[in-house]
């Protein structure tokens, strides 16, 4: 995990809060418009139906006319209400989508900055690790070369002393053999 500087973290939190508030404002505007539509619809229904509260007509043909007038107005009013409702909902949805897009673009910039910082920190850490590894390898190689050189020197000295000892032994043995060969010749 990487750690962000406090300034970047504060900027990120501020941007996130502003995005939240902006989206909430868009939703609340839509909710307020729907509330106003509902209040207006209720007021219209009340004002139009004040005439309905009058006593029902006594004549049967007047009752049929009265019912047909009420029933023909209901679908028209429901369709009008639905049109207004869906217009408000779609407008709010578009506003929220635009706001979300702009916030995403802004947020994406913040995220790019955060990722760039993280990559820079990771690069610095990997460079430090590479330098430390290289230094350790050089030290190990130097120590290994020195140990090998010391072992080779000691082996060469030991071999030289063994060769000198063998040479001396052969010389001494050869002199002794020569002396023993010469002694019998002198007796005769």
PDB file of C-alpha atoms in Angstrom:
ATOM      1  CA  UNK A   1       0.000   0.000   0.000  1.00  0.00           C
ATOM      2  CA  UNK A   2       1.210   3.468  -0.735  1.00  0.00           C
ATOM      3  CA  UNK A   3       0.704   6.514   1.390  1.00  0.00           C
ATOM      4  CA  UNK A   4      -0.463   9.825   0.010  1.00  0.00           C
ATOM      5  CA  UNK A   5       0.796  13.171   1.172  1.00  0.00           C
ATOM      6  CA  UNK A   6      -1.729  14.968   3.413  1.00  0.00           C
ATOM      7  CA  UNK A   7      -2.326  17.687   0.794  1.00  0.00           C
ATOM      8  CA  UNK A   8      -3.340  15.174  -1.863  1.00  0.00           C
ATOM      9  CA  UNK A   9      -5.524  13.266   0.568  1.00  0.00           C
ATOM     10  CA  UNK A  10      -7.275  16.489   1.623  1.00  0.00           C
ATOM     11  CA  UNK A  11      -7.793  17.520  -2.020  1.00  0.00           C
ATOM     12  CA  UNK A  12      -9.170  14.076  -2.822  1.00  0.00           C
ATOM     13  CA  UNK A  13     -11.598  14.167   0.125  1.00  0.00           C
ATOM     14  CA  UNK A  14     -12.702  17.710  -0.754  1.00  0.00           C
ATOM     15  CA  UNK A  15     -13.374  16.728  -4.381  1.00  0.00           C
ATOM     16  CA  UNK A  16     -15.331  13.689  -3.245  1.00  0.00           C
ATOM     17  CA  UNK A  17     -17.454  15.797  -0.877  1.00  0.00           C
ATOM     18  CA  UNK A  18     -18.105  18.428  -3.553  1.00  0.00           C
ATOM     19  CA  UNK A  19     -19.165  15.738  -6.017  1.00  0.00           C
ATOM     20  CA  UNK A  20     -21.530  14.273  -3.439  1.00  0.00           C
ATOM     21  CA  UNK A  21     -23.047  17.670  -2.685  1.00  0.00           C
ATOM     22  CA  UNK A  22     -23.441  18.540  -6.358  1.00  0.00           C
ATOM     23  CA  UNK A  23     -25.210  15.252  -7.124  1.00  0.00           C
ATOM     24  CA  UNK A  24     -27.412  15.687  -4.063  1.00  0.00           C
ATOM     25  CA  UNK A  25     -28.360  19.184  -5.276  1.00  0.00           C
ATOM     26  CA  UNK A  26     -29.386  17.774  -8.668  1.00  0.00           C
ATOM     27  CA  UNK A  27     -31.545  15.092  -7.048  1.00  0.00           C
ATOM     28  CA  UNK A  28     -33.109  17.592  -4.671  1.00  0.00           C
ATOM     29  CA  UNK A  29     -33.936  19.974  -7.551  1.00  0.00           C
ATOM     30  CA  UNK A  30     -35.754  17.123  -9.288  1.00  0.00           C
ATOM     31  CA  UNK A  31     -37.542  16.182  -6.079  1.00  0.00           C
ATOM     32  CA  UNK A  32     -38.607  19.810  -5.554  1.00  0.00           C
ATOM     33  CA  UNK A  33     -39.985  19.996  -9.108  1.00  0.00           C
ATOM     34  CA  UNK A  34     -41.968  16.770  -8.567  1.00  0.00           C
ATOM     35  CA  UNK A  35     -43.329  18.145  -5.314  1.00  0.00           C
ATOM     36  CA  UNK A  36     -44.401  21.361  -7.044  1.00  0.00           C
ATOM     37  CA  UNK A  37     -46.068  19.318  -9.812  1.00  0.00           C
ATOM     38  CA  UNK A  38     -47.989  17.283  -7.238  1.00  0.00           C
ATOM     39  CA  UNK A  39     -49.083  20.403  -5.334  1.00  0.00           C
ATOM     40  CA  UNK A  40     -50.174  22.083  -8.573  1.00  0.00           C
ATOM     41  CA  UNK A  41     -52.068  18.954  -9.642  1.00  0.00           C
ATOM     42  CA  UNK A  42     -53.896  18.769  -6.320  1.00  0.00           C
ATOM     43  CA  UNK A  43     -54.802  22.465  -6.479  1.00  0.00           C
ATOM     44  CA  UNK A  44     -56.087  22.070 -10.029  1.00  0.00           C
ATOM     45  CA  UNK A  45     -58.173  19.045  -9.082  1.00  0.00           C
ATOM     46  CA  UNK A  46     -59.640  20.871  -6.109  1.00  0.00           C
ATOM     47  CA  UNK A  47     -60.485  23.993  -8.112  1.00  0.00           C
ATOM     48  CA  UNK A  48     -62.007  22.017 -10.986  1.00  0.00           C
ATOM     49  CA  UNK A  49     -63.989  19.752  -8.715  1.00  0.00           C
ATOM     50  CA  UNK A  50     -65.570  22.553  -6.748  1.00  0.00           C
ATOM     51  CA  UNK A  51     -68.350  22.436  -9.296  1.00  0.00           C
ATOM     52  CA  UNK A  52     -68.694  18.702  -8.747  1.00  0.00           C
ATOM     53  CA  UNK A  53     -69.512  19.190  -5.102  1.00  0.00           C
ATOM     54  CA  UNK A  54     -72.719  20.876  -6.145  1.00  0.00           C
ATOM     55  CA  UNK A  55     -75.674  18.613  -5.849  1.00  0.00           C
ATOM     56  CA  UNK A  56     -75.923  16.042  -8.599  1.00  0.00           C
ATOM     57  CA  UNK A  57     -78.298  16.926 -11.396  1.00  0.00           C
ATOM     58  CA  UNK A  58     -81.813  15.547 -10.954  1.00  0.00           C
ATOM     59  CA  UNK A  59     -82.406  14.814 -14.570  1.00  0.00           C
ATOM     60  CA  UNK A  60     -81.023  11.488 -15.850  1.00  0.00           C
ATOM     61  CA  UNK A  61     -79.680  12.985 -19.045  1.00  0.00           C
ATOM     62  CA  UNK A  62     -77.846  15.628 -17.010  1.00  0.00           C
ATOM     63  CA  UNK A  63     -76.289  12.868 -14.851  1.00  0.00           C
ATOM     64  CA  UNK A  64     -75.000  11.040 -17.919  1.00  0.00           C
ATOM     65  CA  UNK A  65     -73.588  14.265 -19.311  1.00  0.00           C
ATOM     66  CA  UNK A  66     -72.011  15.053 -15.935  1.00  0.00           C
ATOM     67  CA  UNK A  67     -70.387  11.582 -15.690  1.00  0.00           C
ATOM     68  CA  UNK A  68     -69.069  11.640 -19.242  1.00  0.00           C
ATOM     69  CA  UNK A  69     -67.552  15.077 -18.665  1.00  0.00           C
ATOM     70  CA  UNK A  70     -65.746  13.808 -15.527  1.00  0.00           C
ATOM     71  CA  UNK A  71     -64.613  10.568 -17.153  1.00  0.00           C
ATOM     72  CA  UNK A  72     -63.271  12.276 -20.269  1.00  0.00           C
ATOM     73  CA  UNK A  73     -61.215  14.687 -18.195  1.00  0.00           C
ATOM     74  CA  UNK A  74     -59.521  11.972 -16.099  1.00  0.00           C
ATOM     75  CA  UNK A  75     -57.452  10.368 -18.896  1.00  0.00           C
ATOM     76  CA  UNK A  76     -56.444  13.759 -20.273  1.00  0.00           C
ATOM     77  CA  UNK A  77     -55.342  14.935 -16.848  1.00  0.00           C
ATOM     78  CA  UNK A  78     -53.544  11.659 -16.122  1.00  0.00           C
ATOM     79  CA  UNK A  79     -51.719  11.890 -19.457  1.00  0.00           C
ATOM     80  CA  UNK A  80     -50.785  15.518 -18.765  1.00  0.00           C
ATOM     81  CA  UNK A  81     -49.531  14.617 -15.296  1.00  0.00           C
ATOM     82  CA  UNK A  82     -47.539  11.673 -16.700  1.00  0.00           C
ATOM     83  CA  UNK A  83     -45.935  13.888 -19.358  1.00  0.00           C
ATOM     84  CA  UNK A  84     -44.886  16.445 -16.759  1.00  0.00           C
ATOM     85  CA  UNK A  85     -43.715  13.726 -14.370  1.00  0.00           C
ATOM     86  CA  UNK A  86     -41.554  11.987 -16.980  1.00  0.00           C
ATOM     87  CA  UNK A  87     -40.210  15.322 -18.261  1.00  0.00           C
ATOM     88  CA  UNK A  88     -39.042  16.196 -14.746  1.00  0.00           C
ATOM     89  CA  UNK A  89     -37.597  12.729 -14.129  1.00  0.00           C
ATOM     90  CA  UNK A  90     -35.734  12.638 -17.463  1.00  0.00           C
ATOM     91  CA  UNK A  91     -34.412  16.205 -17.022  1.00  0.00           C
ATOM     92  CA  UNK A  92     -33.184  15.326 -13.537  1.00  0.00           C
ATOM     93  CA  UNK A  93     -31.582  12.147 -14.876  1.00  0.00           C
ATOM     94  CA  UNK A  94     -29.802  14.110 -17.611  1.00  0.00           C
ATOM     95  CA  UNK A  95     -28.555  16.690 -15.117  1.00  0.00           C
ATOM     96  CA  UNK A  96     -27.299  13.961 -12.801  1.00  0.00           C
ATOM     97  CA  UNK A  97     -25.592  12.183 -15.706  1.00  0.00           C
ATOM     98  CA  UNK A  98     -23.868  15.400 -16.851  1.00  0.00           C
ATOM     99  CA  UNK A  99     -22.779  16.172 -13.308  1.00  0.00           C
ATOM    100  CA  UNK A 100     -21.523  12.623 -12.823  1.00  0.00           C
ATOM    101  CA  UNK A 101     -19.569  12.895 -16.092  1.00  0.00           C
ATOM    102  CA  UNK A 102     -17.963  16.166 -15.091  1.00  0.00           C
ATOM    103  CA  UNK A 103     -17.167  14.808 -11.637  1.00  0.00           C
ATOM    104  CA  UNK A 104     -15.741  11.649 -13.171  1.00  0.00           C
ATOM    105  CA  UNK A 105     -13.521  13.744 -15.437  1.00  0.00           C
ATOM    106  CA  UNK A 106     -12.372  15.793 -12.462  1.00  0.00           C
ATOM    107  CA  UNK A 107     -12.081  12.729 -10.239  1.00  0.00           C
ATOM    108  CA  UNK A 108     -10.174  10.923 -12.979  1.00  0.00           C
ATOM    109  CA  UNK A 109      -7.641  13.758 -12.962  1.00  0.00           C
ATOM    110  CA  UNK A 110      -7.246  13.410  -9.212  1.00  0.00           C
ATOM    111  CA  UNK A 111      -6.901   9.654  -9.573  1.00  0.00           C
ATOM    112  CA  UNK A 112      -4.274  10.064 -12.292  1.00  0.00           C
ATOM    113  CA  UNK A 113      -2.341  12.366  -9.977  1.00  0.00           C
ATOM    114  CA  UNK A 114      -2.631   9.867  -7.124  1.00  0.00           C
ATOM    115  CA  UNK A 115      -1.494   6.968  -9.313  1.00  0.00           C
ATOM    116  CA  UNK A 116       1.394   9.044 -10.685  1.00  0.00           C
ATOM    117  CA  UNK A 117       2.519   9.814  -7.134  1.00  0.00           C
ATOM    118  CA  UNK A 118       2.243   6.143  -6.218  1.00  0.00           C
ATOM    119  CA  UNK A 119       4.286   5.123  -9.268  1.00  0.00           C
ATOM    120  CA  UNK A 120       6.926   7.736  -8.433  1.00  0.00           C
ATOM    121  CA  UNK A 121       7.162   6.455  -4.866  1.00  0.00           C
ATOM    122  CA  UNK A 122       7.337   2.871  -6.112  1.00  0.00           C
ATOM    123  CA  UNK A 123      10.052   3.829  -8.624  1.00  0.00           C
ATOM    124  CA  UNK A 124      12.096   5.533  -5.926  1.00  0.00           C
ATOM    125  CA  UNK A 125      11.727   2.510  -3.651  1.00  0.00           C
ATOM    126  CA  UNK A 126      12.702   0.076  -6.405  1.00  0.00           C
ATOM    127  CA  UNK A 127      15.729   2.204  -7.332  1.00  0.00           C
ATOM    128  CA  UNK A 128      16.841   2.214  -3.695  1.00  0.00           C
ATOM    129  CA  UNK A 129      16.359  -1.540  -3.520  1.00  0.00           C
ATOM    130  CA  UNK A 130      18.345  -2.021  -6.753  1.00  0.00           C
ATOM    131  CA  UNK A 131      21.223   0.128  -5.439  1.00  0.00           C
ATOM    132  CA  UNK A 132      21.236  -1.789  -2.147  1.00  0.00           C
ATOM    133  CA  UNK A 133      21.211  -5.123  -4.005  1.00  0.00           C
ATOM    134  CA  UNK A 134      24.027  -3.997  -6.302  1.00  0.00           C
ATOM    135  CA  UNK A 135      26.095  -2.833  -3.327  1.00  0.00           C
ATOM    136  CA  UNK A 136      25.530  -6.136  -1.523  1.00  0.00           C
ATOM    137  CA  UNK A 137      26.449  -8.107  -4.641  1.00  0.00           C
ATOM    138  CA  UNK A 138      29.649  -6.068  -5.101  1.00  0.00           C
ATOM    139  CA  UNK A 139      30.587  -6.619  -1.473  1.00  0.00           C
ATOM    140  CA  UNK A 140      29.853 -10.338  -1.739  1.00  0.00           C
ATOM    141  CA  UNK A 141      31.788 -10.620  -5.010  1.00  0.00           C
ATOM    142  CA  UNK A 142      34.743  -8.705  -3.585  1.00  0.00           C
ATOM    143  CA  UNK A 143      34.770 -10.882  -0.491  1.00  0.00           C
ATOM    144  CA  UNK A 144      34.494 -14.015  -2.620  1.00  0.00           C
ATOM    145  CA  UNK A 145      37.328 -12.909  -4.943  1.00  0.00           C
ATOM    146  CA  UNK A 146      39.543 -12.049  -1.967  1.00  0.00           C
ATOM    147  CA  UNK A 147      38.816 -15.394  -0.323  1.00  0.00           C
ATOM    148  CA  UNK A 148      39.540 -17.246  -3.573  1.00  0.00           C
ATOM    149  CA  UNK A 149      42.775 -15.278  -4.085  1.00  0.00           C
ATOM    150  CA  UNK A 150      43.894 -15.997  -0.512  1.00  0.00           C
ATOM    151  CA  UNK A 151      43.088 -19.680  -0.941  1.00  0.00           C
ATOM    152  CA  UNK A 152      44.991 -19.783  -4.250  1.00  0.00           C
ATOM    153  CA  UNK A 153      48.026 -18.013  -2.679  1.00  0.00           C
ATOM    154  CA  UNK A 154      48.039 -20.375   0.244  1.00  0.00           C
ATOM    155  CA  UNK A 155      47.677 -23.387  -2.086  1.00  0.00           C
ATOM    156  CA  UNK A 156      50.517 -22.090  -4.266  1.00  0.00           C
ATOM    157  CA  UNK A 157      52.779 -21.570  -1.219  1.00  0.00           C
ATOM    158  CA  UNK A 158      51.905 -24.996   0.134  1.00  0.00           C
ATOM    159  CA  UNK A 159      52.506 -26.576  -3.266  1.00  0.00           C
ATOM    160  CA  UNK A 160      55.821 -24.718  -3.600  1.00  0.00           C
ATOM    161  CA  UNK A 161      56.919 -25.851  -0.162  1.00  0.00           C
ATOM    162  CA  UNK A 162      55.889 -29.446  -0.975  1.00  0.00           C
ATOM    163  CA  UNK A 163      57.778 -29.291  -4.268  1.00  0.00           C
ATOM    164  CA  UNK A 164      60.832 -27.824  -2.486  1.00  0.00           C
ATOM    165  CA  UNK A 165      60.630 -30.507   0.165  1.00  0.00           C
ATOM    166  CA  UNK A 166      60.283 -33.226  -2.446  1.00  0.00           C
ATOM    167  CA  UNK A 167      63.121 -31.722  -4.428  1.00  0.00           C
ATOM    168  CA  UNK A 168      65.304 -31.592  -1.349  1.00  0.00           C
ATOM    169  CA  UNK A 169      64.361 -35.152  -0.501  1.00  0.00           C
ATOM    170  CA  UNK A 170      65.224 -36.298  -3.983  1.00  0.00           C
ATOM    171  CA  UNK A 171      68.496 -34.416  -3.907  1.00  0.00           C
ATOM    172  CA  UNK A 172      69.380 -35.859  -0.553  1.00  0.00           C
ATOM    173  CA  UNK A 173      68.287 -39.293  -1.686  1.00  0.00           C
ATOM    174  CA  UNK A 174      70.194 -38.928  -4.954  1.00  0.00           C
ATOM    175  CA  UNK A 175      73.372 -37.857  -3.121  1.00  0.00           C
ATOM    176  CA  UNK A 176      73.049 -40.777  -0.778  1.00  0.00           C
ATOM    177  CA  UNK A 177      72.546 -43.150  -3.674  1.00  0.00           C
ATOM    178  CA  UNK A 178      75.548 -41.720  -5.444  1.00  0.00           C
ATOM    179  CA  UNK A 179      77.636 -42.033  -2.374  1.00  0.00           C
ATOM    180  CA  UNK A 180      76.606 -45.599  -1.894  1.00  0.00           C
ATOM    181  CA  UNK A 181      77.380 -46.370  -5.513  1.00  0.00           C
ATOM    182  CA  UNK A 182      80.749 -44.694  -5.278  1.00  0.00           C
ATOM    183  CA  UNK A 183      81.752 -46.458  -2.073  1.00  0.00           C
ATOM    184  CA  UNK A 184      81.690 -49.933  -3.473  1.00  0.00           C
ATOM    185  CA  UNK A 185      83.831 -48.807  -6.348  1.00  0.00           C
ATOM    186  CA  UNK A 186      86.423 -47.424  -4.003  1.00  0.00           C
ATOM    187  CA  UNK A 187      86.760 -50.684  -2.074  1.00  0.00           C
ATOM    188  CA  UNK A 188      87.731 -52.610  -5.096  1.00  0.00           C
TER     189      UNK A 188
END
